[in-house]
Amino acid sequence: MTTQTTQYRLEQKRDVSAGFPGPKSAELAARRSAVVAGGVASSVPVYVADADGGIITDVDGNSFIDLGSGIAVTSVGASDPAVVAAVQDQVAKFTHTCFMVSPYESYIAVAEKLAELTPGDHEKRSVLFNSGAEAVENAVKVARIATGRTAVVAFDHAYHGRTNLTMGLTAKANPYKSSPAGSFGPFAPEIYRVPMSYPYREETEIKGEDAARRAITMIEKQIGAENVAAILIEPIQGEGGFIVPAEGFLPALAEWAKEKGVVFIADEVQSGFCRTGSWFASNHDGVVPDIITMAKGIAGGMPLSAITGRAELMDAVHPGGLGGTYGGNPVACAAALAAIETMEAQDLSARARHIEEQVMGRLRKLAEDVDIIGDLRGRGAMLAMEFVKPGTGATTKEPNAEATKEIAAACLQEGVIILTCGTYGNVVRLLPPLVIGDELLADALDVLEAAIRKVAA
Ligand SMILES: *Cc1c(COP(=O)(O)O)cnc(C)c1O
């Protein structure tokens, strides 16, 4: 192997013997509740002091294993030495000039990298933004201008963000769009939702092509292909439950889109940048999106997002039609270039596949022993377990959100941070930093396995 190995600054060891939340975290929680809006919730009751590799330490001296990566962001770790050095170097020169006012090289260098790494060898153009939602909004803007059409097709279980347009594109009502107490609406018009391929929850087994046909028929009959600007889809759905569509689903949709002049947008905000064992999840299905949206893992924790698309689509927008004050901030661009270099130097796609082997080997055995794991799925280091009520896995597959919550809480108690997701709130998702060491990951899996066995018993 010629790949570099990760150098850690913090000891890669779980230790919550100080107890938590400790006094310093408790004090911060009190200050927070006096000034931070209650609408922002945190999964973990401790406050961070430091983070490196697979470890997050809190202000009271506890060390947690991080299986969430700040929601798939810190794939190279939260303080990758290359990212830290690049940020320090850039921040000492200039923090901002605004690319729309006085441009700089690193923005161009990131666009060059994206042209090289995203699927397809056609001519590409990129624009940089700050958040995933902003990338999705702009992909839709481009598709509408380029096609002269307005309808956007999104899928069941989709998650695309929290701004007005992306809330509308997101499927799940509570907590993203509303709660029993009220709604964030009205939502943007011209958004249409069609069925996803969700192999575990199909009434009867259905091939990917047929699941695509089901969605396409709905589009043709209820919207009209000639009105559709874009199909927007996550190649592996994130917040919706790490749903991997049946083989053939994505290629059939992409093929139809091409035939009808519909822009095929892959939202790879969560699945991109080595997370699934390839640069992009679209690669696994041999799909070449017309526009791809990226964020999360792109810049080693710094806020950056991007859209990369076919030159003729992207250049259909008039000068000044795209942009934003902070989009492609120079410090974030420097971080992205360094993070991508780390992904290449340490072959983090291979690391993601290695993590998949380690995790799935363990969980497959466990799934035979307990009767609440309904489904095991995912790719690379984007893996999930869907929990069902005892004994319903082969019949009604009744979602078990209670067990899911208990498992996450039991893991946290032992010092392992795991995230949940899913339309039914019954999915545990694993998103470790790709630089996590084998031993630390094995320790986290011991904890997770014990938690699942305890809750299942
Ligand atoms: C997280 C996410 C978004 C939104 O990204 P933000 O940076 O939170 O705005 C959009 N799409 C997908 C698939 C995501 O996972």
Tab-separated table of C-alpha atoms and ligand atoms in Angstrom:
chain	number	residue	atom	x	y	z
A	1	MET	CA	0.000	0.000	0.000
A	2	THR	CA	1.301	3.429	-0.946
A	3	THR	CA	-1.473	5.286	0.845
A	4	GLN	CA	-0.509	7.523	3.730
A	5	THR	CA	-1.853	6.651	7.147
A	6	THR	CA	-3.614	9.111	9.381
A	7	GLN	CA	-1.645	10.927	12.080
A	8	TYR	CA	-3.717	11.590	15.184
A	9	ARG	CA	-3.236	14.445	17.636
A	10	LEU	CA	-5.674	13.162	20.284
A	11	GLU	CA	-5.455	9.721	21.852
A	12	GLN	CA	-7.920	7.512	19.958
A	13	LYS	CA	-9.591	6.043	23.011
A	14	ARG	CA	-13.095	6.162	24.466
A	15	ASP	CA	-13.255	7.347	28.077
A	16	VAL	CA	-16.357	8.771	29.744
A	17	SER	CA	-15.235	8.015	33.278
A	18	ALA	CA	-15.476	11.712	34.258
A	19	GLY	CA	-19.251	11.386	33.870
A	20	PHE	CA	-21.503	13.576	31.754
A	21	PRO	CA	-22.972	16.057	31.400
A	22	GLY	CA	-20.245	17.314	33.745
A	23	PRO	CA	-20.299	20.676	35.543
A	24	LYS	CA	-18.842	22.669	32.635
A	25	SER	CA	-21.325	21.244	30.139
A	26	ALA	CA	-24.141	21.870	32.623
A	27	GLU	CA	-23.065	25.492	32.947
A	28	LEU	CA	-22.995	25.906	29.160
A	29	ALA	CA	-26.441	24.321	28.900
A	30	ALA	CA	-27.791	26.913	31.346
A	31	ARG	CA	-26.184	29.799	29.415
A	32	ARG	CA	-27.512	28.341	26.180
A	33	SER	CA	-31.101	28.075	27.300
A	34	ALA	CA	-31.082	31.769	28.194
A	35	VAL	CA	-29.950	32.938	24.736
A	36	VAL	CA	-30.150	30.208	22.063
A	37	ALA	CA	-33.504	29.593	20.402
A	38	GLY	CA	-35.234	26.390	21.399
A	39	GLY	CA	-35.850	25.463	17.764
A	40	VAL	CA	-32.213	24.407	17.486
A	41	ALA	CA	-31.859	21.017	19.151
A	42	SER	CA	-28.660	19.056	19.888
A	43	SER	CA	-28.401	15.254	20.029
A	44	VAL	CA	-25.750	15.203	22.719
A	45	PRO	CA	-25.876	16.989	26.121
A	46	VAL	CA	-22.138	17.792	26.258
A	47	TYR	CA	-20.127	20.664	24.796
A	48	VAL	CA	-17.071	20.054	22.624
A	49	ALA	CA	-13.528	20.976	23.589
A	50	ASP	CA	-11.567	19.220	20.833
A	51	ALA	CA	-12.019	16.706	18.031
A	52	ASP	CA	-9.605	14.616	15.975
A	53	GLY	CA	-9.805	11.368	14.029
A	54	GLY	CA	-12.661	9.354	15.527
A	55	ILE	CA	-12.686	11.166	18.884
A	56	ILE	CA	-14.642	14.137	20.254
A	57	THR	CA	-13.672	15.364	23.724
A	58	ASP	CA	-15.960	17.452	25.908
A	59	VAL	CA	-15.275	20.377	28.225
A	60	ASP	CA	-15.295	18.074	31.273
A	61	GLY	CA	-12.625	15.707	29.983
A	62	ASN	CA	-14.711	12.893	28.468
A	63	SER	CA	-13.746	11.273	25.156
A	64	PHE	CA	-16.517	10.065	22.853
A	65	ILE	CA	-16.275	7.972	19.706
A	66	ASP	CA	-17.780	9.896	16.823
A	67	LEU	CA	-19.927	7.788	14.486
A	68	GLY	CA	-21.715	10.828	13.033
A	69	SER	CA	-18.977	13.103	11.637
A	70	GLY	CA	-21.165	16.138	12.328
A	71	ILE	CA	-23.648	14.623	9.831
A	72	ALA	CA	-21.215	13.265	7.229
A	73	VAL	CA	-19.058	16.402	7.175
A	74	THR	CA	-15.740	15.580	8.827
A	75	SER	CA	-14.822	12.611	6.631
A	76	VAL	CA	-11.128	13.573	6.836
A	77	GLY	CA	-11.480	14.203	10.581
A	78	ALA	CA	-12.429	17.427	12.372
A	79	SER	CA	-8.851	18.702	12.501
A	80	ASP	CA	-7.063	17.097	9.567
A	81	PRO	CA	-3.509	18.544	9.663
A	82	ALA	CA	-3.596	19.368	5.938
A	83	VAL	CA	-6.912	21.226	6.285
A	84	VAL	CA	-5.735	23.066	9.412
A	85	ALA	CA	-2.517	24.195	7.703
A	86	ALA	CA	-4.314	25.317	4.547
A	87	VAL	CA	-6.880	27.284	6.565
A	88	GLN	CA	-4.222	28.918	8.749
A	89	ASP	CA	-2.201	29.900	5.718
A	90	GLN	CA	-5.180	31.381	3.861
A	91	VAL	CA	-6.750	33.114	6.839
A	92	ALA	CA	-3.518	35.032	7.470
A	93	LYS	CA	-3.628	36.394	3.904
A	94	PHE	CA	-7.267	37.291	3.225
A	95	THR	CA	-10.474	35.986	4.763
A	96	HIS	CA	-12.806	37.353	2.095
A	97	THR	CA	-12.927	39.596	-0.916
A	98	CYS	CA	-16.112	38.209	-2.525
A	99	PHE	CA	-15.529	36.254	-5.737
A	100	MET	CA	-18.166	38.438	-7.441
A	101	VAL	CA	-16.084	41.538	-6.662
A	102	SER	CA	-12.388	40.614	-6.702
A	103	PRO	CA	-11.842	36.953	-7.650
A	104	TYR	CA	-9.032	34.616	-6.563
A	105	GLU	CA	-7.373	31.383	-7.694
A	106	SER	CA	-8.615	28.849	-5.117
A	107	TYR	CA	-12.235	29.150	-6.351
A	108	ILE	CA	-11.041	28.191	-9.844
A	109	ALA	CA	-8.875	25.369	-8.455
A	110	VAL	CA	-11.881	23.893	-6.610
A	111	ALA	CA	-13.960	24.074	-9.808
A	112	GLU	CA	-11.132	22.308	-11.692
A	113	LYS	CA	-11.110	19.547	-9.070
A	114	LEU	CA	-14.891	19.159	-9.259
A	115	ALA	CA	-14.744	18.909	-13.059
A	116	GLU	CA	-12.181	16.135	-12.666
A	117	LEU	CA	-13.871	14.167	-9.852
A	118	THR	CA	-17.602	14.306	-10.654
A	119	PRO	CA	-19.078	11.610	-12.928
A	120	GLY	CA	-18.882	12.029	-16.713
A	121	ASP	CA	-16.215	13.364	-19.064
A	122	HIS	CA	-18.371	16.077	-20.659
A	123	GLU	CA	-17.474	19.740	-20.348
A	124	LYS	CA	-18.501	21.060	-16.937
A	125	ARG	CA	-19.000	24.323	-15.086
A	126	SER	CA	-19.274	24.844	-11.327
A	127	VAL	CA	-20.587	27.454	-8.899
A	128	LEU	CA	-19.715	27.523	-5.196
A	129	PHE	CA	-22.035	28.340	-2.307
A	130	ASN	CA	-22.143	27.862	1.479
A	131	SER	CA	-24.700	25.213	2.358
A	132	GLY	CA	-26.290	22.126	0.881
A	133	ALA	CA	-29.692	23.803	0.711
A	134	GLU	CA	-28.208	26.691	-1.233
A	135	ALA	CA	-26.650	24.270	-3.713
A	136	VAL	CA	-30.005	22.540	-4.244
A	137	GLU	CA	-31.809	25.887	-4.698
A	138	ASN	CA	-29.294	26.919	-7.324
A	139	ALA	CA	-29.416	23.605	-9.184
A	140	VAL	CA	-33.164	24.174	-9.532
A	141	LYS	CA	-32.597	27.773	-10.698
A	142	VAL	CA	-30.220	26.557	-13.408
A	143	ALA	CA	-32.559	23.769	-14.523
A	144	ARG	CA	-35.492	26.180	-14.837
A	145	ILE	CA	-33.578	28.792	-16.843
A	146	ALA	CA	-31.965	26.180	-19.074
A	147	THR	CA	-35.209	24.329	-19.879
A	148	GLY	CA	-37.731	27.174	-19.720
A	149	ARG	CA	-39.906	24.832	-17.617
A	150	THR	CA	-40.959	25.093	-13.984
A	151	ALA	CA	-41.951	21.707	-12.491
A	152	VAL	CA	-39.518	19.937	-10.181
A	153	VAL	CA	-39.942	16.267	-9.322
A	154	ALA	CA	-38.844	15.096	-5.874
A	155	PHE	CA	-39.280	11.733	-4.167
A	156	ASP	CA	-40.870	10.178	-1.128
A	157	HIS	CA	-38.467	10.212	1.861
A	158	ALA	CA	-36.359	12.968	0.237
A	159	TYR	CA	-34.385	15.488	2.252
A	160	HIS	CA	-33.007	18.574	0.532
A	161	GLY	CA	-32.708	21.226	3.257
A	162	ARG	CA	-34.497	23.789	5.401
A	163	THR	CA	-34.843	26.922	3.231
A	164	ASN	CA	-38.254	27.611	1.747
A	165	LEU	CA	-37.703	25.871	-1.594
A	166	THR	CA	-35.796	22.958	-0.089
A	167	MET	CA	-38.359	22.508	2.714
A	168	GLY	CA	-40.921	22.071	-0.011
A	169	LEU	CA	-38.679	19.548	-1.747
A	170	THR	CA	-38.174	17.655	1.517
A	171	ALA	CA	-40.731	14.925	2.197
A	172	LYS	CA	-40.982	14.648	5.964
A	173	ALA	CA	-43.327	17.095	7.694
A	174	ASN	CA	-42.269	16.935	11.339
A	175	PRO	CA	-39.801	18.457	12.258
A	176	TYR	CA	-38.658	19.978	8.938
A	177	LYS	CA	-41.873	21.569	7.588
A	178	SER	CA	-44.265	21.571	10.496
A	179	SER	CA	-45.234	20.052	13.816
A	180	PRO	CA	-48.646	19.572	15.406
A	181	ALA	CA	-48.119	23.098	16.797
A	182	GLY	CA	-47.796	24.811	13.399
A	183	SER	CA	-46.358	24.970	9.892
A	184	PHE	CA	-43.435	26.818	8.281
A	185	GLY	CA	-45.484	27.097	5.086
A	186	PRO	CA	-46.691	28.217	2.613
A	187	PHE	CA	-44.224	26.262	0.520
A	188	ALA	CA	-42.969	26.966	-2.995
A	189	PRO	CA	-45.189	25.872	-5.882
A	190	GLU	CA	-44.390	23.531	-8.792
A	191	ILE	CA	-42.948	20.758	-6.634
A	192	TYR	CA	-44.288	17.252	-7.331
A	193	ARG	CA	-43.587	14.132	-5.288
A	194	VAL	CA	-43.386	10.632	-6.736
A	195	PRO	CA	-42.667	7.189	-5.229
A	196	MET	CA	-39.108	6.206	-4.369
A	197	SER	CA	-37.633	2.753	-4.776
A	198	TYR	CA	-37.455	1.562	-1.154
A	199	PRO	CA	-36.739	-2.173	-1.482
A	200	TYR	CA	-37.372	-3.042	2.172
A	201	ARG	CA	-40.820	-1.439	2.227
A	202	GLU	CA	-42.228	-2.383	-1.180
A	203	GLU	CA	-45.553	-4.258	-0.942
A	204	THR	CA	-44.160	-6.919	-3.243
A	205	GLU	CA	-40.672	-7.193	-4.638
A	206	ILE	CA	-40.264	-4.836	-7.582
A	207	LYS	CA	-37.323	-4.436	-9.958
A	208	GLY	CA	-35.525	-1.097	-10.128
A	209	GLU	CA	-36.671	-0.496	-13.714
A	210	ASP	CA	-40.280	-1.134	-12.725
A	211	ALA	CA	-40.037	1.171	-9.726
A	212	ALA	CA	-38.699	3.834	-12.104
A	213	ARG	CA	-41.568	3.138	-14.516
A	214	ARG	CA	-44.026	3.614	-11.632
A	215	ALA	CA	-42.550	7.075	-10.939
A	216	ILE	CA	-42.305	7.985	-14.638
A	217	THR	CA	-45.947	7.069	-15.300
A	218	MET	CA	-46.983	9.322	-12.477
A	219	ILE	CA	-44.828	12.168	-13.866
A	220	GLU	CA	-46.199	11.750	-17.384
A	221	LYS	CA	-49.831	11.441	-16.318
A	222	GLN	CA	-49.950	14.012	-13.521
A	223	ILE	CA	-47.385	16.661	-14.551
A	224	GLY	CA	-46.552	16.110	-18.220
A	225	ALA	CA	-42.936	15.523	-19.218
A	226	GLU	CA	-42.905	18.763	-21.222
A	227	ASN	CA	-43.482	20.759	-18.032
A	228	VAL	CA	-40.689	19.174	-16.010
A	229	ALA	CA	-37.490	21.177	-15.541
A	230	ALA	CA	-35.737	18.676	-13.282
A	231	ILE	CA	-35.815	15.381	-11.471
A	232	LEU	CA	-34.056	15.838	-8.140
A	233	ILE	CA	-32.924	12.737	-6.282
A	234	GLU	CA	-30.437	11.576	-3.645
A	235	PRO	CA	-28.717	8.478	-5.123
A	236	ILE	CA	-28.733	7.116	-1.569
A	237	GLN	CA	-31.268	8.971	0.553
A	238	GLY	CA	-29.848	10.488	3.726
A	239	GLU	CA	-32.240	11.833	6.375
A	240	GLY	CA	-35.044	9.701	4.870
A	241	GLY	CA	-33.348	6.533	6.124
A	242	PHE	CA	-30.236	5.730	4.078
A	243	ILE	CA	-32.472	4.190	1.456
A	244	VAL	CA	-30.547	2.523	-1.365
A	245	PRO	CA	-32.835	2.222	-4.396
A	246	ALA	CA	-33.117	-1.091	-6.244
A	247	GLU	CA	-30.528	-1.702	-8.930
A	248	GLY	CA	-31.597	-0.179	-12.222
A	249	PHE	CA	-33.850	2.502	-10.675
A	250	LEU	CA	-31.499	5.467	-11.079
A	251	PRO	CA	-30.255	4.575	-14.591
A	252	ALA	CA	-33.859	4.168	-15.824
A	253	LEU	CA	-34.842	7.579	-14.420
A	254	ALA	CA	-31.732	9.219	-15.867
A	255	GLU	CA	-32.388	7.621	-19.259
A	256	TRP	CA	-35.982	8.874	-19.290
A	257	ALA	CA	-34.865	12.367	-18.235
A	258	LYS	CA	-32.371	12.495	-21.091
A	259	GLU	CA	-35.025	11.437	-23.600
A	260	LYS	CA	-37.446	14.120	-22.422
A	261	GLY	CA	-35.008	17.003	-22.015
A	262	VAL	CA	-35.433	16.925	-18.227
A	263	VAL	CA	-32.402	17.904	-16.123
A	264	PHE	CA	-31.335	15.003	-13.873
A	265	ILE	CA	-30.001	16.462	-10.604
A	266	ALA	CA	-28.228	14.145	-8.176
A	267	ASP	CA	-28.230	15.555	-4.648
A	268	GLU	CA	-24.964	14.166	-3.320
A	269	VAL	CA	-24.700	16.607	-0.430
A	270	GLN	CA	-24.531	13.698	2.039
A	271	SER	CA	-23.322	10.824	-0.163
A	272	GLY	CA	-20.450	12.607	-1.933
A	273	PHE	CA	-16.695	12.737	-1.384
A	274	CYS	CA	-15.681	9.112	-0.715
A	275	ARG	CA	-18.467	8.515	1.806
A	276	THR	CA	-19.931	5.529	-0.065
A	277	GLY	CA	-16.623	4.025	-1.174
A	278	SER	CA	-16.428	6.031	-4.385
A	279	TRP	CA	-16.081	9.748	-5.075
A	280	PHE	CA	-19.841	9.902	-5.608
A	281	ALA	CA	-22.716	7.484	-4.986
A	282	SER	CA	-23.870	7.994	-8.603
A	283	ASN	CA	-20.762	6.055	-9.688
A	284	HIS	CA	-22.106	2.806	-8.197
A	285	ASP	CA	-25.072	2.918	-10.590
A	286	GLY	CA	-23.105	4.166	-13.582
A	287	VAL	CA	-25.269	7.295	-13.650
A	288	VAL	CA	-23.961	10.602	-15.010
A	289	PRO	CA	-26.069	13.413	-13.527
A	290	ASP	CA	-26.625	16.598	-15.549
A	291	ILE	CA	-26.077	18.592	-12.352
A	292	ILE	CA	-24.658	17.320	-9.075
A	293	THR	CA	-25.034	19.112	-5.739
A	294	MET	CA	-22.298	18.781	-3.129
A	295	ALA	CA	-21.557	20.062	0.376
A	296	LYS	CA	-21.011	18.281	3.718
A	297	GLY	CA	-17.805	16.247	3.160
A	298	ILE	CA	-16.304	18.651	0.636
A	299	ALA	CA	-14.152	20.909	2.824
A	300	GLY	CA	-13.088	19.082	5.981
A	301	GLY	CA	-15.662	20.866	8.133
A	302	MET	CA	-15.550	24.347	6.616
A	303	PRO	CA	-18.830	25.595	5.143
A	304	LEU	CA	-18.728	25.144	1.371
A	305	SER	CA	-21.132	23.763	-1.204
A	306	ALA	CA	-21.093	23.440	-4.958
A	307	ILE	CA	-23.044	22.581	-8.047
A	308	THR	CA	-21.275	21.106	-11.045
A	309	GLY	CA	-23.144	20.598	-14.284
A	310	ARG	CA	-23.040	20.308	-18.034
A	311	ALA	CA	-21.491	23.448	-19.502
A	312	GLU	CA	-24.457	24.134	-21.799
A	313	LEU	CA	-26.925	24.036	-18.880
A	314	MET	CA	-24.834	26.039	-16.460
A	315	ASP	CA	-23.894	28.669	-19.033
A	316	ALA	CA	-27.558	29.192	-19.919
A	317	VAL	CA	-27.674	31.524	-16.908
A	318	HIS	CA	-26.995	35.213	-17.568
A	319	PRO	CA	-23.942	36.846	-15.918
A	320	GLY	CA	-24.883	37.942	-12.401
A	321	GLY	CA	-27.710	35.382	-12.191
A	322	LEU	CA	-25.825	33.133	-9.781
A	323	GLY	CA	-23.677	33.883	-6.767
A	324	GLY	CA	-23.847	35.135	-3.208
A	325	THR	CA	-21.685	37.239	-0.902
A	326	TYR	CA	-19.852	34.346	0.735
A	327	GLY	CA	-20.115	31.646	-1.929
A	328	GLY	CA	-16.720	30.018	-2.446
A	329	ASN	CA	-15.135	31.823	0.490
A	330	PRO	CA	-11.320	31.648	0.121
A	331	VAL	CA	-10.757	29.974	3.507
A	332	ALA	CA	-13.389	27.342	2.682
A	333	CYS	CA	-11.838	26.822	-0.780
A	334	ALA	CA	-8.380	26.319	0.744
A	335	ALA	CA	-9.904	23.778	3.135
A	336	ALA	CA	-11.635	21.951	0.267
A	337	LEU	CA	-8.440	21.664	-1.770
A	338	ALA	CA	-6.615	20.266	1.276
A	339	ALA	CA	-9.437	17.889	2.224
A	340	ILE	CA	-9.624	16.525	-1.324
A	341	GLU	CA	-5.844	16.050	-1.283
A	342	THR	CA	-6.177	14.058	1.950
A	343	MET	CA	-8.932	11.929	0.394
A	344	GLU	CA	-6.627	11.174	-2.522
A	345	ALA	CA	-3.428	10.663	-0.491
A	346	GLN	CA	-5.089	8.346	2.041
A	347	ASP	CA	-7.423	6.738	-0.518
A	348	LEU	CA	-10.444	7.382	1.675
A	349	SER	CA	-12.794	5.643	-0.766
A	350	ALA	CA	-10.898	2.434	-0.026
A	351	ARG	CA	-11.132	3.253	3.684
A	352	ALA	CA	-14.905	3.638	3.342
A	353	ARG	CA	-15.128	0.207	1.718
A	354	HIS	CA	-12.957	-1.231	4.471
A	355	ILE	CA	-15.292	0.290	7.087
A	356	GLU	CA	-18.252	-1.302	5.273
A	357	GLU	CA	-16.628	-4.744	5.523
A	358	GLN	CA	-15.851	-4.328	9.210
A	359	VAL	CA	-19.289	-3.002	10.149
A	360	MET	CA	-21.432	-5.219	7.934
A	361	GLY	CA	-19.575	-8.382	8.962
A	362	ARG	CA	-20.484	-7.691	12.573
A	363	LEU	CA	-24.027	-6.481	12.005
A	364	ARG	CA	-25.052	-9.334	9.698
A	365	LYS	CA	-24.260	-11.832	12.439
A	366	LEU	CA	-26.069	-9.711	15.000
A	367	ALA	CA	-29.157	-9.435	12.774
A	368	GLU	CA	-29.479	-13.220	12.874
A	369	ASP	CA	-29.561	-13.178	16.684
A	370	VAL	CA	-32.046	-10.371	17.379
A	371	ASP	CA	-35.508	-9.941	15.923
A	372	ILE	CA	-35.716	-6.136	15.802
A	373	ILE	CA	-33.266	-5.486	12.944
A	374	GLY	CA	-35.548	-5.412	9.912
A	375	ASP	CA	-33.014	-4.266	7.348
A	376	LEU	CA	-29.290	-3.624	7.039
A	377	ARG	CA	-28.249	-1.414	4.163
A	378	GLY	CA	-25.969	1.267	2.810
A	379	ARG	CA	-22.671	1.604	1.030
A	380	GLY	CA	-19.152	2.286	2.222
A	381	ALA	CA	-19.255	4.297	5.435
A	382	MET	CA	-22.908	5.328	4.930
A	383	LEU	CA	-24.562	2.367	6.657
A	384	ALA	CA	-27.846	1.877	8.464
A	385	MET	CA	-30.058	-0.495	10.394
A	386	GLU	CA	-33.831	-0.206	10.251
A	387	PHE	CA	-35.512	-1.341	13.470
A	388	VAL	CA	-38.932	-2.993	13.632
A	389	LYS	CA	-41.176	-4.256	16.428
A	390	PRO	CA	-40.119	-7.714	17.644
A	391	GLY	CA	-41.090	-10.468	15.266
A	392	THR	CA	-42.605	-8.194	12.565
A	393	GLY	CA	-39.528	-8.187	10.305
A	394	ALA	CA	-40.979	-10.856	8.023
A	395	THR	CA	-44.574	-9.622	8.146
A	396	THR	CA	-45.821	-6.088	8.894
A	397	LYS	CA	-42.367	-4.528	9.423
A	398	GLU	CA	-43.788	-2.245	12.064
A	399	PRO	CA	-41.326	0.636	12.641
A	400	ASN	CA	-39.715	0.640	16.072
A	401	ALA	CA	-38.746	4.238	16.801
A	402	GLU	CA	-38.727	3.549	20.553
A	403	ALA	CA	-36.011	0.875	20.280
A	404	THR	CA	-34.039	3.136	17.923
A	405	LYS	CA	-34.055	5.963	20.476
A	406	GLU	CA	-33.131	3.588	23.303
A	407	ILE	CA	-30.205	2.182	21.319
A	408	ALA	CA	-28.838	5.642	20.504
A	409	ALA	CA	-29.194	6.640	24.176
A	410	ALA	CA	-27.501	3.441	25.384
A	411	CYS	CA	-24.582	4.025	22.991
A	412	LEU	CA	-24.195	7.610	24.147
A	413	GLN	CA	-24.217	6.485	27.775
A	414	GLU	CA	-21.137	4.373	26.995
A	415	GLY	CA	-19.439	7.154	25.038
A	416	VAL	CA	-20.422	6.440	21.436
A	417	ILE	CA	-22.220	9.112	19.417
A	418	ILE	CA	-24.604	7.660	16.844
A	419	LEU	CA	-27.298	9.386	14.799
A	420	THR	CA	-30.804	8.258	13.936
A	421	CYS	CA	-32.876	9.085	10.864
A	422	GLY	CA	-35.732	7.810	8.708
A	423	THR	CA	-39.259	8.801	7.814
A	424	TYR	CA	-40.456	6.578	10.677
A	425	GLY	CA	-37.591	7.564	13.024
A	426	ASN	CA	-36.532	3.922	13.206
A	427	VAL	CA	-33.121	3.965	11.540
A	428	VAL	CA	-29.701	4.063	13.181
A	429	ARG	CA	-27.202	5.469	10.732
A	430	LEU	CA	-23.458	5.109	10.923
A	431	LEU	CA	-21.317	7.871	9.435
A	432	PRO	CA	-17.886	7.524	11.015
A	433	PRO	CA	-15.056	9.803	9.939
A	434	LEU	CA	-13.312	7.872	7.162
A	435	VAL	CA	-10.031	8.271	9.036
A	436	ILE	CA	-11.260	6.356	12.103
A	437	GLY	CA	-8.860	3.596	13.165
A	438	ASP	CA	-9.850	-0.089	13.102
A	439	GLU	CA	-9.478	-0.529	16.851
A	440	LEU	CA	-11.575	2.468	17.750
A	441	LEU	CA	-14.277	1.420	15.287
A	442	ALA	CA	-14.268	-2.110	16.719
A	443	ASP	CA	-14.710	-0.672	20.210
A	444	ALA	CA	-17.665	1.439	19.007
A	445	LEU	CA	-19.225	-1.626	17.382
A	446	ASP	CA	-18.862	-3.565	20.646
A	447	VAL	CA	-20.854	-0.832	22.360
A	448	LEU	CA	-23.457	-0.684	19.591
A	449	GLU	CA	-23.876	-4.457	19.564
A	450	ALA	CA	-24.310	-4.599	23.341
A	451	ALA	CA	-26.873	-1.776	23.178
A	452	ILE	CA	-28.894	-3.544	20.485
A	453	ARG	CA	-28.816	-6.873	22.354
A	454	LYS	CA	-29.924	-5.172	25.561
A	455	VAL	CA	-32.813	-3.331	23.909
A	456	ALA	CA	-33.848	-6.424	21.933
A	457	ALA	CA	-33.888	-8.651	25.021
B	1	LIG	C1	-27.809	17.883	4.595
B	1	LIG	C2	-28.429	17.791	3.268
B	1	LIG	C3	-28.878	18.920	2.574
B	1	LIG	C4	-28.862	20.304	3.189
B	1	LIG	O1	-27.577	20.729	3.477
B	1	LIG	P1	-27.361	21.983	4.477
B	1	LIG	O2	-25.901	22.259	4.380
B	1	LIG	O3	-27.793	21.524	5.823
B	1	LIG	O4	-28.203	23.075	3.951
B	1	LIG	C5	-29.370	18.762	1.290
B	1	LIG	N1	-29.418	17.549	0.724
B	1	LIG	C6	-28.997	16.440	1.343
B	1	LIG	C7	-29.054	15.125	0.645
B	1	LIG	C8	-28.501	16.512	2.649
B	1	LIG	O5	-28.114	15.407	3.284
